[in-house]
Short mmCIF file of C-alpha atoms and ligand atoms in Angstrom, two decimals:
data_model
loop_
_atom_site.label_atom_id
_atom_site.label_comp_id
_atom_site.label_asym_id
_atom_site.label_seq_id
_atom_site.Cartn_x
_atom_site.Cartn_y
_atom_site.Cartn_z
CA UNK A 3 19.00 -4.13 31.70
CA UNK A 4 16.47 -2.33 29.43
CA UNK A 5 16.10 1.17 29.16
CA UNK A 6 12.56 1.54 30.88
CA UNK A 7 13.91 -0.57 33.89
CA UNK A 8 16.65 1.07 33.99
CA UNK A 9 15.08 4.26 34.98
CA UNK A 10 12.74 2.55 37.00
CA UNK A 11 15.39 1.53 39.10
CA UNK A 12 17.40 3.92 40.31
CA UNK A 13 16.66 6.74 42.35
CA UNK A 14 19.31 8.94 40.24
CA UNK A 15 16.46 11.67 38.81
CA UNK A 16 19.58 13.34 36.63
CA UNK A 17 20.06 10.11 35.22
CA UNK A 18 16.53 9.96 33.71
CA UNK A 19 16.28 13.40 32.38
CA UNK A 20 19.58 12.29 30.44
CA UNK A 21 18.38 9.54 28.84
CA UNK A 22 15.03 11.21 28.26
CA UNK A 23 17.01 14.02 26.74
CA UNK A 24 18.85 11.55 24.46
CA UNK A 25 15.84 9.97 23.24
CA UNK A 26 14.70 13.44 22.35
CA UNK A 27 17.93 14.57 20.76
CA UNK A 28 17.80 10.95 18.77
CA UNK A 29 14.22 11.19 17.45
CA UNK A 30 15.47 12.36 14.31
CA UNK A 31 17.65 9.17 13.71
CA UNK A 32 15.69 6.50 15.19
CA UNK A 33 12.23 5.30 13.90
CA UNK A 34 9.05 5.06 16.28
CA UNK A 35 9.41 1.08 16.00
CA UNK A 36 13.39 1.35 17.31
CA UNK A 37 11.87 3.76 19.94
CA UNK A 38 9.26 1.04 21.17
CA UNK A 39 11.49 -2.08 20.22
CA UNK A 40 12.00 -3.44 23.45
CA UNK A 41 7.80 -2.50 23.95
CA UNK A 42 5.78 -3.35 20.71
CA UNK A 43 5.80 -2.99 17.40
CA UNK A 44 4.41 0.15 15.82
CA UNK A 45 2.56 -0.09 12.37
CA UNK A 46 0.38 1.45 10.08
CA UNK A 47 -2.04 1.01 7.44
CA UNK A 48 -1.37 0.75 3.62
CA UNK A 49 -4.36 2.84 1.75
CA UNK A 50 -5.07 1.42 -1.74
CA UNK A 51 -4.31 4.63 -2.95
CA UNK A 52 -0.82 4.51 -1.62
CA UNK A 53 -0.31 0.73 -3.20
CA UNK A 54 -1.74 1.94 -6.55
CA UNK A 55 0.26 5.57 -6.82
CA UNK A 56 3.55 4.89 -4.31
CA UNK A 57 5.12 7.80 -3.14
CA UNK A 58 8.75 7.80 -2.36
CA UNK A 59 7.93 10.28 1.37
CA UNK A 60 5.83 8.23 2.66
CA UNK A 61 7.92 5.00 1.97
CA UNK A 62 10.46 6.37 3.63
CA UNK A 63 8.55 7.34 6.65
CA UNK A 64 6.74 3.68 6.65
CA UNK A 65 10.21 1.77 6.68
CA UNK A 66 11.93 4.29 9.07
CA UNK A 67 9.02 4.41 11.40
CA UNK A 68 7.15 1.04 11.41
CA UNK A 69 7.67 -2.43 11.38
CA UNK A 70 3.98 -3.55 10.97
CA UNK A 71 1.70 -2.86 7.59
CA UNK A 72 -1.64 -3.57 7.42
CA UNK A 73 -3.77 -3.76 4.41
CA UNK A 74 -6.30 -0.90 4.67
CA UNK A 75 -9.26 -2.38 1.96
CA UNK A 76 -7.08 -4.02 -0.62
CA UNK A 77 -7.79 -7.30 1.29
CA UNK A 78 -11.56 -6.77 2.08
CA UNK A 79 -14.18 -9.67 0.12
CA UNK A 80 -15.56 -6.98 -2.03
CA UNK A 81 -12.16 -6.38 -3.14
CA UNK A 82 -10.44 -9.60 -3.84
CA UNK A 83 -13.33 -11.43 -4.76
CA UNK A 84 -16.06 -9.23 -6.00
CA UNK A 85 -18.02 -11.89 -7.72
CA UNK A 86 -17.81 -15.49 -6.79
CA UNK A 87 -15.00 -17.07 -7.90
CA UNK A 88 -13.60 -14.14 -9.65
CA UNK A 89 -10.04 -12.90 -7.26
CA UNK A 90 -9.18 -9.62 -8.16
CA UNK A 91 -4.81 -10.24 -6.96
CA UNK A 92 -3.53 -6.97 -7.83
CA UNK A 93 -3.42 -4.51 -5.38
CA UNK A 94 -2.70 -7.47 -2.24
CA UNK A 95 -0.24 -8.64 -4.13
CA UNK A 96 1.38 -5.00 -3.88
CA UNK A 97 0.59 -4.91 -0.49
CA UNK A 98 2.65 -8.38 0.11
CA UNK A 99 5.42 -7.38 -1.94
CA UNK A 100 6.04 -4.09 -0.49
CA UNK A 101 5.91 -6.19 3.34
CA UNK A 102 8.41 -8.72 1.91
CA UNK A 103 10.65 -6.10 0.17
CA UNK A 104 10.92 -3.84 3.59
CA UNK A 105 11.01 -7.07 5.80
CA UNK A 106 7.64 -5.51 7.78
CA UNK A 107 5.47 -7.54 9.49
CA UNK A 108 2.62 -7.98 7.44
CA UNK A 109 -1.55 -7.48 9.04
CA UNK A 110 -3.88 -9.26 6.89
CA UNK A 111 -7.18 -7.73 7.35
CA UNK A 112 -9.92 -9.51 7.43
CA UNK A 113 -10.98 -12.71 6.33
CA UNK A 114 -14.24 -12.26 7.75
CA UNK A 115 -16.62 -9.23 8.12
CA UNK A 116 -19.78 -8.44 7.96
CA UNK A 117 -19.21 -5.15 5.87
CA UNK A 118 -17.31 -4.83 2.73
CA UNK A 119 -19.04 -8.57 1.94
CA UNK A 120 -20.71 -8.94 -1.51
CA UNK A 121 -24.41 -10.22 -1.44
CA UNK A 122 -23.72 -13.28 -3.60
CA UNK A 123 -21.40 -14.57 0.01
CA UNK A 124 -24.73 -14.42 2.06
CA UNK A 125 -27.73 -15.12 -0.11
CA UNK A 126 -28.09 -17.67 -3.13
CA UNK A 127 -28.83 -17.05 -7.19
CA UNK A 128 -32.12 -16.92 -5.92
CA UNK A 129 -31.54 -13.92 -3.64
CA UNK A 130 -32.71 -15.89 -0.48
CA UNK A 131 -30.49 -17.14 2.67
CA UNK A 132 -27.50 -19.44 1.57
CA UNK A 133 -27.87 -22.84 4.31
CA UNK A 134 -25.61 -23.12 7.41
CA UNK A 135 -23.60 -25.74 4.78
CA UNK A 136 -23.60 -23.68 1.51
CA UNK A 137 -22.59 -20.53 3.54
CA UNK A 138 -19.51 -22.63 5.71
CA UNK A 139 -18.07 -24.03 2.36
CA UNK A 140 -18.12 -19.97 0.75
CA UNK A 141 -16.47 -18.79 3.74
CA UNK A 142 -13.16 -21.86 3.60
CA UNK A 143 -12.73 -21.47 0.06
CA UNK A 144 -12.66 -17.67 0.79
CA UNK A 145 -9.92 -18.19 3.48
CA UNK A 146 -8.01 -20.87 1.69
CA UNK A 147 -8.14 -18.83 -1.21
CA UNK A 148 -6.77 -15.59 -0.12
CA UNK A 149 -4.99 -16.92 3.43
CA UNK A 150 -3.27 -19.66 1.05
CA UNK A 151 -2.29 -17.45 -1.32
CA UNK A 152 -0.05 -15.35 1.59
CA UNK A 153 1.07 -18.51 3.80
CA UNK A 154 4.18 -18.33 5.05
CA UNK A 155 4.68 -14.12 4.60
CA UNK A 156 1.81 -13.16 6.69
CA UNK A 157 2.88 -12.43 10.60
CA UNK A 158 -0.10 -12.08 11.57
CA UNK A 159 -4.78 -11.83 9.97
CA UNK A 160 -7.69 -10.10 11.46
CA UNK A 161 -9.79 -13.64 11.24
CA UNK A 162 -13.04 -12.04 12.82
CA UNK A 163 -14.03 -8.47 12.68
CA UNK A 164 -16.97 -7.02 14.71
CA UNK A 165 -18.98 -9.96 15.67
CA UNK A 166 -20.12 -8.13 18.82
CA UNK A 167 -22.70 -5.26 19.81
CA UNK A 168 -21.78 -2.61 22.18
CA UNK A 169 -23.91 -3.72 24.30
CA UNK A 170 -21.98 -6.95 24.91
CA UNK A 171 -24.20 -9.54 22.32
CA UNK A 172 -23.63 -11.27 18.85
CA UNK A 173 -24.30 -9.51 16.31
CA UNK A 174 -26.65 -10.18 13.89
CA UNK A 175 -24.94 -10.11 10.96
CA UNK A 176 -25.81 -12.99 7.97
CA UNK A 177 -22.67 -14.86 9.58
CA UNK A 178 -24.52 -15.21 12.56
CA UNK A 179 -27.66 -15.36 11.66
CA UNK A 180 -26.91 -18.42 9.25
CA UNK A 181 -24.07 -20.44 11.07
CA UNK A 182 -24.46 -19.15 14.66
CA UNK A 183 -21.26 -18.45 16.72
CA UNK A 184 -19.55 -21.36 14.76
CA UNK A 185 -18.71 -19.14 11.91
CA UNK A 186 -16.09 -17.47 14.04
CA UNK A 187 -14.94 -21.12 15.21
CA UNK A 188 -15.25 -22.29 11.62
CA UNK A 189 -12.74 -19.00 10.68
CA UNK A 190 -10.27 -19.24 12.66
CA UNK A 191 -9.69 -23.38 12.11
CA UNK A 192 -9.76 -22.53 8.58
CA UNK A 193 -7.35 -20.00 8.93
CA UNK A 194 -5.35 -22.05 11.05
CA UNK A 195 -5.62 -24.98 8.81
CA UNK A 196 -4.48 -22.43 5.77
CA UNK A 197 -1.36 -20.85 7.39
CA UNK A 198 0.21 -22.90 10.52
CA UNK A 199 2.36 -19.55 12.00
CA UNK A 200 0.60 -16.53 11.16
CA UNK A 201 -0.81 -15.21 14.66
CA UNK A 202 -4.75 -15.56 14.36
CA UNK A 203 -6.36 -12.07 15.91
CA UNK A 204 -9.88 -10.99 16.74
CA UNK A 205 -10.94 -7.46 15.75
CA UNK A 206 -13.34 -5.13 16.90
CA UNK A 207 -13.68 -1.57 17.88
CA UNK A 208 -15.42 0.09 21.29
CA UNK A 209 -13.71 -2.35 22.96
CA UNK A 210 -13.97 -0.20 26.22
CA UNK A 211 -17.54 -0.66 26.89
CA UNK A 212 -17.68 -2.70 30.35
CA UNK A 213 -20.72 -5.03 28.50
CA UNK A 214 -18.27 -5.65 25.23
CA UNK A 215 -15.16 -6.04 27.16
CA UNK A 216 -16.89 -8.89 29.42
CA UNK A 217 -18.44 -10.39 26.04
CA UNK A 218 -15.01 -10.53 24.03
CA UNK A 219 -13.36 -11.29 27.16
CA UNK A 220 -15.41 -14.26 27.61
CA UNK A 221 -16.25 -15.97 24.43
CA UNK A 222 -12.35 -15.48 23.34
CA UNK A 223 -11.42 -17.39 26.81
CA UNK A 224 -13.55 -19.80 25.92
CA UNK A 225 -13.50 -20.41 22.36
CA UNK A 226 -9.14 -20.80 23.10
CA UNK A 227 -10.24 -23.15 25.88
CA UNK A 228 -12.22 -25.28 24.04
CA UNK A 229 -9.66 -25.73 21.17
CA UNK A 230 -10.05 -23.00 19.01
CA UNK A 231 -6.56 -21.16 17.76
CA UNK A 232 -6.38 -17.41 18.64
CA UNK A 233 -3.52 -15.55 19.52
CA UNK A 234 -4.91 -11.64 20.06
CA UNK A 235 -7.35 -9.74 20.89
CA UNK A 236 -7.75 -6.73 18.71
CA UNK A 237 -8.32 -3.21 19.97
CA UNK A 238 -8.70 -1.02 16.84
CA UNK A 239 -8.61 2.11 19.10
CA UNK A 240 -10.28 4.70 17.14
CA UNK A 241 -10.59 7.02 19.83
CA UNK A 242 -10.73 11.04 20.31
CA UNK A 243 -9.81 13.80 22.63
CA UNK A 244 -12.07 13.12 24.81
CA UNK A 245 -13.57 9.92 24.34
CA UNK A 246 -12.95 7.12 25.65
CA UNK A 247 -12.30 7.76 29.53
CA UNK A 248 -8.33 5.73 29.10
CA UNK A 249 -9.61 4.18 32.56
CA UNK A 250 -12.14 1.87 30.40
CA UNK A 251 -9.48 1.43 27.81
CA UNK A 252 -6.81 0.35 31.03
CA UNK A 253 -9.77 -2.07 32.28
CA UNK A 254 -10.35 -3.43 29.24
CA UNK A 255 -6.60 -3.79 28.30
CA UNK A 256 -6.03 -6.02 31.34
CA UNK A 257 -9.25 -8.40 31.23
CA UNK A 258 -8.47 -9.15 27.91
CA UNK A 259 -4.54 -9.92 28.58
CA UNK A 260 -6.57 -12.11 32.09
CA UNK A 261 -7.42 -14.40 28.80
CA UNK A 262 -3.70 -15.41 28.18
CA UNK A 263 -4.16 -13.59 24.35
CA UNK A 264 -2.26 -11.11 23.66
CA UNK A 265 -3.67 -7.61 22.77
CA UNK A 266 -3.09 -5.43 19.43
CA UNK A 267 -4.14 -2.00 18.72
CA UNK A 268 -4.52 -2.44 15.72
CA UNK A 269 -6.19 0.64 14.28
CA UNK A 270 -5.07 4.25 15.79
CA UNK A 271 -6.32 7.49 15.31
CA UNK A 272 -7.17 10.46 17.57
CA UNK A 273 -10.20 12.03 15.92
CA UNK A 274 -9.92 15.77 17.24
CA UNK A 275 -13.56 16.98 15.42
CA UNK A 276 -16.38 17.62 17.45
CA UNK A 277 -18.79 14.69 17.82
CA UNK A 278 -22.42 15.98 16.95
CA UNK A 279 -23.23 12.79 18.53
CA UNK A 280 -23.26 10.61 21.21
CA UNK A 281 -21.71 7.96 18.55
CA UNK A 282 -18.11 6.82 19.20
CA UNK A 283 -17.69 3.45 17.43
CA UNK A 284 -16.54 2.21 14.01
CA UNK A 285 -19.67 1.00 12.61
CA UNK A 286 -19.55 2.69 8.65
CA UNK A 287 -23.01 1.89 7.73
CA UNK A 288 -23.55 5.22 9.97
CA UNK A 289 -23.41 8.63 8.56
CA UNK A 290 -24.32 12.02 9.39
CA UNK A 291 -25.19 15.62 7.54
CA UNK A 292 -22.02 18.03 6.96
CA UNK A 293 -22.45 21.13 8.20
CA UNK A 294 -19.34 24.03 9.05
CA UNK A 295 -20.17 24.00 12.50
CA UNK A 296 -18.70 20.30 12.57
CA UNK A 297 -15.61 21.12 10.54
CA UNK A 298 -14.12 23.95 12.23
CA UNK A 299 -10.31 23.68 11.72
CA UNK A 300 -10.51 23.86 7.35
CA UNK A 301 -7.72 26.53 7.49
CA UNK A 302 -5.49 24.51 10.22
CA UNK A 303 -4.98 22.96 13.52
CA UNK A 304 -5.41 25.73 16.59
CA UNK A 305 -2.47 25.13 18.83
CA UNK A 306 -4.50 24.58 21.89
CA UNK A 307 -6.04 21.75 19.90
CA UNK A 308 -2.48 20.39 18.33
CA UNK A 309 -1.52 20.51 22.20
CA UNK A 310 -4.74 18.18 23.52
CA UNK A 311 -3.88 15.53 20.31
CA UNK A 312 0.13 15.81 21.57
CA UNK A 313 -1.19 15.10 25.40
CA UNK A 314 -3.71 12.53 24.40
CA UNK A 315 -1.06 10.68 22.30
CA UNK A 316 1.37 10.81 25.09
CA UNK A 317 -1.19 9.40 27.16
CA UNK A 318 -2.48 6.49 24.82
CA UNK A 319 1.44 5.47 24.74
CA UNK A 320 1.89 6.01 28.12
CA UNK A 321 -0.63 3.52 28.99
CA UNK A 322 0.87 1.00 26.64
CA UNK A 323 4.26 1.27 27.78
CA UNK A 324 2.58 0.40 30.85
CA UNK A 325 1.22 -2.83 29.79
CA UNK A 326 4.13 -3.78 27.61
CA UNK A 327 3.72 -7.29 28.49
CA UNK A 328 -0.04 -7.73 27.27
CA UNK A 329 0.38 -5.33 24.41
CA UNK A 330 2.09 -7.12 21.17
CA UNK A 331 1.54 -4.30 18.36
CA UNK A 332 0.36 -0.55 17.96
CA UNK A 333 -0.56 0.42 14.77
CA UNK A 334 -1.67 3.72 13.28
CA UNK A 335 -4.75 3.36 11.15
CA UNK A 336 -2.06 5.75 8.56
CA UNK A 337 0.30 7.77 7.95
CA UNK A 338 -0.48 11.10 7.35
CA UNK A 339 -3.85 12.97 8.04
CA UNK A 340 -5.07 13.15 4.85
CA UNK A 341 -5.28 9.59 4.09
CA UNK A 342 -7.53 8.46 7.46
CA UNK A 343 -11.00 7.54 7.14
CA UNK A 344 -12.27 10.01 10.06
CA UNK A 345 -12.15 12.94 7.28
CA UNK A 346 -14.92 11.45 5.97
CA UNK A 347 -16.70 9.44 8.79
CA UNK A 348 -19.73 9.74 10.01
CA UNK A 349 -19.52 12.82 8.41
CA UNK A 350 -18.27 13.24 4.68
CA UNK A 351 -15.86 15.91 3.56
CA UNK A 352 -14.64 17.08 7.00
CA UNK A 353 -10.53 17.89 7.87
CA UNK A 354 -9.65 15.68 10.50
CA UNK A 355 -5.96 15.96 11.97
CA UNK A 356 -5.87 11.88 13.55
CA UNK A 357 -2.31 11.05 13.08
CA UNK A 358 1.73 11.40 13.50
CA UNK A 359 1.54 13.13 10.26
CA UNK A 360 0.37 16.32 8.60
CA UNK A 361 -0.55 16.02 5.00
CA UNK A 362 2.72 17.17 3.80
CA UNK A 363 4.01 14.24 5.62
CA UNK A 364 5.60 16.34 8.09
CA UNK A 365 6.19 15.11 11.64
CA UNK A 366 3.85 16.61 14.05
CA UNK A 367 4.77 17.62 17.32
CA UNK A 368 2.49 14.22 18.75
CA UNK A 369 5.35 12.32 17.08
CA UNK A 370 8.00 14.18 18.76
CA UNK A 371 6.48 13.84 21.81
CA UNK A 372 6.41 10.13 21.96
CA UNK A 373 10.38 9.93 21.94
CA UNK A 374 10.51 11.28 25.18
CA UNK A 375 8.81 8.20 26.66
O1 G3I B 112 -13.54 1.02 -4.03
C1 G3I B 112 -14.31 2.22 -4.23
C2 G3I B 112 -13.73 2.97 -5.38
O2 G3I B 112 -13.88 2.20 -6.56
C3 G3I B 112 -14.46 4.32 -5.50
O3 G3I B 112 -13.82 5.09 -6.48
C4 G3I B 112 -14.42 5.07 -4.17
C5 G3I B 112 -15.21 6.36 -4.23
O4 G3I B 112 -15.63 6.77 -2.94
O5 G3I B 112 -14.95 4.26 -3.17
C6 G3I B 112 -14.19 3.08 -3.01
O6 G3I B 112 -14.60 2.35 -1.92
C7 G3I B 112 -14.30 2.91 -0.67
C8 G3I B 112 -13.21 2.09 0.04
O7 G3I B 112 -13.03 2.59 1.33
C9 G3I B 112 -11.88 2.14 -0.71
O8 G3I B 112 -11.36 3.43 -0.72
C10 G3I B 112 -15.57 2.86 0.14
O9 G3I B 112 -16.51 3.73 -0.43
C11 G3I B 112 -15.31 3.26 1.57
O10 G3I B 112 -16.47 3.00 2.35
C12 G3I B 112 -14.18 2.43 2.13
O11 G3I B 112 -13.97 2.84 3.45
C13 G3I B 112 -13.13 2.02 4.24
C14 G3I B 112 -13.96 1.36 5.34
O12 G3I B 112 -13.11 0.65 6.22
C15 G3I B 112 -14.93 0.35 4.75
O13 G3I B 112 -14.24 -0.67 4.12
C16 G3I B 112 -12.05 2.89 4.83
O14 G3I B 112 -11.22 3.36 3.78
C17 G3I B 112 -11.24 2.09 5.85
O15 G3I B 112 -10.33 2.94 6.49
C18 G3I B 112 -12.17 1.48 6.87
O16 G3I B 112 -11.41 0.68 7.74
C19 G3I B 112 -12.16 0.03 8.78
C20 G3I B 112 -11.50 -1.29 9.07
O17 G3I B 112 -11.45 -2.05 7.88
C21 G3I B 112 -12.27 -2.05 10.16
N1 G3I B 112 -12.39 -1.25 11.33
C22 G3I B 112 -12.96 0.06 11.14
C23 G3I B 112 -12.18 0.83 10.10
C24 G3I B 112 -12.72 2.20 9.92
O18 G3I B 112 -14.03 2.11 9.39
#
């Protein structure tokens, strides 16, 4: 019987605060992913920096902790291919090795995106719309390009990223604009076509909102209906202290696993900043003015702030050891604090305090806390 179950089932209280108190005692030994292994994997993201300078701490902490890596930017079009035809290997071939060498499950991320895409992918030598045909055959080569390259070691690629608006629509991106919704059909056969086992996932971020959730929910239903090969739904689940309410996050959680997919987080952090703004999403073309006022913890974490980013991690797990059986993977978007993207998003230059990780690479108590789930 597993562990969870176990407690469920009996009415023996004593026997739960024992094992709770053993999980505590072995949170030194054990690793986040042996903690969750009968749940979901737990991963994080590999930073370019990290792949270019490796550092032995954080290595350690990656293979003790996680069993899932994904590739931060190293696999992004405006990395690997920066002009056409020109693939720039190095740092994803890092990124693979270091997946291979650790046994990890690798995350490819992302075949297709709107951001992070050169101009030359979108518009001709001419500077003017590529056609529906020129702009299909730019986006296979892409994918069997870089997918084929990685065949057979990737577990699992972000095929789509953030095709949809909050407010539940396409977005207009060139993709769309130019192919229509077939470019995410035309992705994810291509992928398919590339690499017959990795699992095929669809990314995006606010995937709370009530309009987006109903969108995603049911264009993935039926796109997988109608033949196309998807395996997840990715949440990225950048979220903060107090946004979202985890009631959306719970609705959304279950309408997507309703679709038969299964559903990733695949990009954690709790930003603990104050929000200026009523902005909560991912979208990076979006930036706002530094000032102190928006960068109050410089010198340090307050502990009545450490304390709401320990609750609101015990929380997040919480409600994915809850839905265990839709929920495949939960991955940290990082390590430590000092290498996430919300110290300088929207607003540049801030010190942000996201993950399981201080920027010594010291545990925080967040991480702590999740052993005793
Ligand atoms: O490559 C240049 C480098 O040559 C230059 O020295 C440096 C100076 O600032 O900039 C480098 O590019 C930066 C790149 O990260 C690599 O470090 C870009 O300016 C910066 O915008 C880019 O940010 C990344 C962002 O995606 C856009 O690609 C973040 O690190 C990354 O965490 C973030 O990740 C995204 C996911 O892919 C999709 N979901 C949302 C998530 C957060 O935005």
């Amino acid at each position: 019987m597993r562990r969870r179950q176990l407690i469920k089932s009996t009415s023996m209280a004593a026997l739960a605060l024992i094992a709770q108190r053993a999980r505590f005692v072995a949170a030194n030994d054990v690793g986040l992913k042996d903690h969750f292994k009968d749940d979901f994997l737990v991963g994080t993201m590999l930073s370019n920096e990290i792949l270019t300078e490796p550092d032995a701490k954080h290595q350690a902490i990656v293979t003790k902790d996680f069993n899932a890596i994904t590739a931060e930017n190293c696999m992004k079009w405006e990395g690997i291919q920066p002009s056409k035809g020109d693939f720039t290997w190095e740092l994803a071939d890092k990124f693979i090795e270091y997946g291979v060498a650790n046994q990890i499950n690798i995350v490819g991320h992302v075949l297709v995106w709107h951001s992070q895409t050169p101009d030359y992918v979108f518009n001709n030598w001419l500077g003017k719309p590529r056609s529906a045909k020129s702009l299909g055959e730019m986006m296979q080569k892409h994918i069997h390009a870089l997918a084929g390259r990685y065949a057979g070691k990737i577990w699992a690629w972000d095929v789509v990223n953030e095709a949809v608006t909050d407010d539940g629509k396409w977005r207009e991106s060139p993709w769309f604009k130019i192919l229509g919704e077939d470019f995410i059909r035309l992705a994810f056969n291509t992928a398919r076509e590339v690499d017959d086992k990795a699992l095929l996932v669809y990314n995006d971020y606010n995937m709370h909102l009530p309009k987006k959730r109903d969108f995603i929910a049911a264009f993935t239903r039926y796109f997988k209906t109608s033949g196309m090969p998807i395996d997840a739904i990715g949440m990225q689940g950048h979220v903060g202290l107090d946004f979202p309410d985890f009631k959306e996050l719970e609705r959304s959680i279950i309408a997507y696993g309703k679709t038969g997919l299964k559903v990733h987080f695949t990009e954690l952090d709790i930003d603990v900043l104050p929000a200026a703004w009523d902005y909560i999403g991912a979208e990076i073309s979006t930036e706002f003015e530094y000032s102190d006022k928006l960068n109050p913890y410089v010198d340090g974490l307050p502990k009545d702030i450490e304390q709401k980013l320990t609750d609101r991690y015990r929380e997040f797990f919480t409600l994915c050891l809850k839905h265990r059986d839709i929920i495949e993977r939960v991955s940290l978007w990082g390590v430590h604090d000092g290498e996430n993207w919300k110290n300088g998003f929207p607003v540049k230059g801030r010190t942000n305090y996201p993950l399981l990780f201080d920027r010594k690479l010291e545990p925080k108590p967040a991480y702590y806390e999740l052993f005793k789930l």
